[in-house]
């Protein structure tokens, strides 16, 4: 499945900056950064459960925000992209 993950981590202190790096590191293992705090991730059901739990464990839910947009089947996902940063090529394997 294709999931768009967005996050906003409060970085007013060292702990927040550390959480921000850890959240990004979790996401980069499953997808591509398309904007500063936005990742397009591809995962099967088991991978998704693991990734989601890792992300939920990393954030401080009183100070940070985490959103998941489920875009469904990778082959049927529809989106348009314009500009500098490349997006996932849905017809090719994701190589990390």
XYZ file of C-alpha atoms in Angstrom:
96
model
C 0.000 0.000 0.000
C 1.032 3.590 -0.516
C 0.915 5.842 2.566
C 1.667 9.533 2.756
C 3.194 10.325 6.154
C 3.347 13.897 7.412
C 4.693 15.077 10.725
C 5.349 18.218 12.703
C 7.759 17.778 15.599
C 8.266 20.552 18.145
C 11.975 21.376 17.945
C 12.207 24.063 20.632
C 14.537 21.875 22.675
C 17.239 19.260 22.075
C 14.790 16.416 22.724
C 12.517 17.674 19.953
C 15.366 17.923 17.469
C 16.352 14.364 18.359
C 12.744 13.140 17.879
C 12.614 14.890 14.507
C 15.719 13.053 13.292
C 14.429 9.707 14.578
C 11.022 10.139 12.900
C 12.682 11.002 9.575
C 15.047 8.031 9.912
C 12.092 5.664 10.397
C 10.368 7.022 7.293
C 13.413 6.995 5.026
C 13.678 3.223 5.469
C 10.271 2.785 3.809
C 9.953 5.554 1.277
C 11.012 8.825 -0.238
C 11.029 12.296 1.303
C 8.921 14.480 -0.987
C 8.944 17.576 1.240
C 10.707 18.435 4.489
C 8.275 16.572 6.749
C 6.404 14.495 4.157
C 7.227 10.983 2.971
C 5.651 8.719 0.362
C 6.038 5.204 1.768
C 5.322 1.789 0.329
C 4.704 -1.051 2.769
C 2.788 -4.279 2.999
C 0.474 -4.821 5.980
C 3.161 -6.297 8.255
C 5.720 -3.609 7.398
C 3.093 -0.925 7.935
C 2.261 -2.162 11.438
C 5.944 -2.060 12.365
C 6.550 1.391 10.849
C 3.420 2.906 12.355
C 4.291 1.635 15.826
C 7.867 2.907 15.528
C 6.591 6.360 14.583
C 4.008 6.425 17.372
C 6.717 5.409 19.849
C 9.000 8.252 18.679
C 6.673 11.238 18.932
C 5.558 13.161 21.990
C 1.810 13.208 21.409
C 1.371 16.288 23.605
C 3.757 18.382 21.465
C 4.080 16.696 18.054
C 1.713 15.838 15.212
C 1.731 12.767 12.979
C -0.688 12.088 10.093
C -1.132 9.091 7.808
C -2.932 9.380 4.471
C -3.745 5.972 3.033
C -3.580 6.168 -0.762
C -4.354 2.517 -1.329
C -2.890 0.158 -3.884
C 0.388 1.425 -5.313
C -0.623 0.547 -8.866
C -3.917 2.432 -8.613
C -2.702 5.513 -6.732
C -3.237 8.710 -8.677
C -1.326 11.901 -8.088
C 0.407 14.626 -10.035
C 3.811 16.091 -9.322
C 5.392 19.289 -10.607
C 8.686 20.810 -9.616
C 12.112 19.853 -8.408
C 11.740 16.915 -6.032
C 11.033 13.578 -7.717
C 8.250 11.390 -6.407
C 8.081 7.606 -6.300
C 7.895 5.892 -9.642
C 5.053 3.487 -9.014
C 5.921 1.144 -11.860
C 9.476 0.507 -10.578
C 10.786 -1.220 -7.432
C 11.659 0.894 -4.409
C 15.371 0.514 -3.749
C 16.742 1.926 -0.510
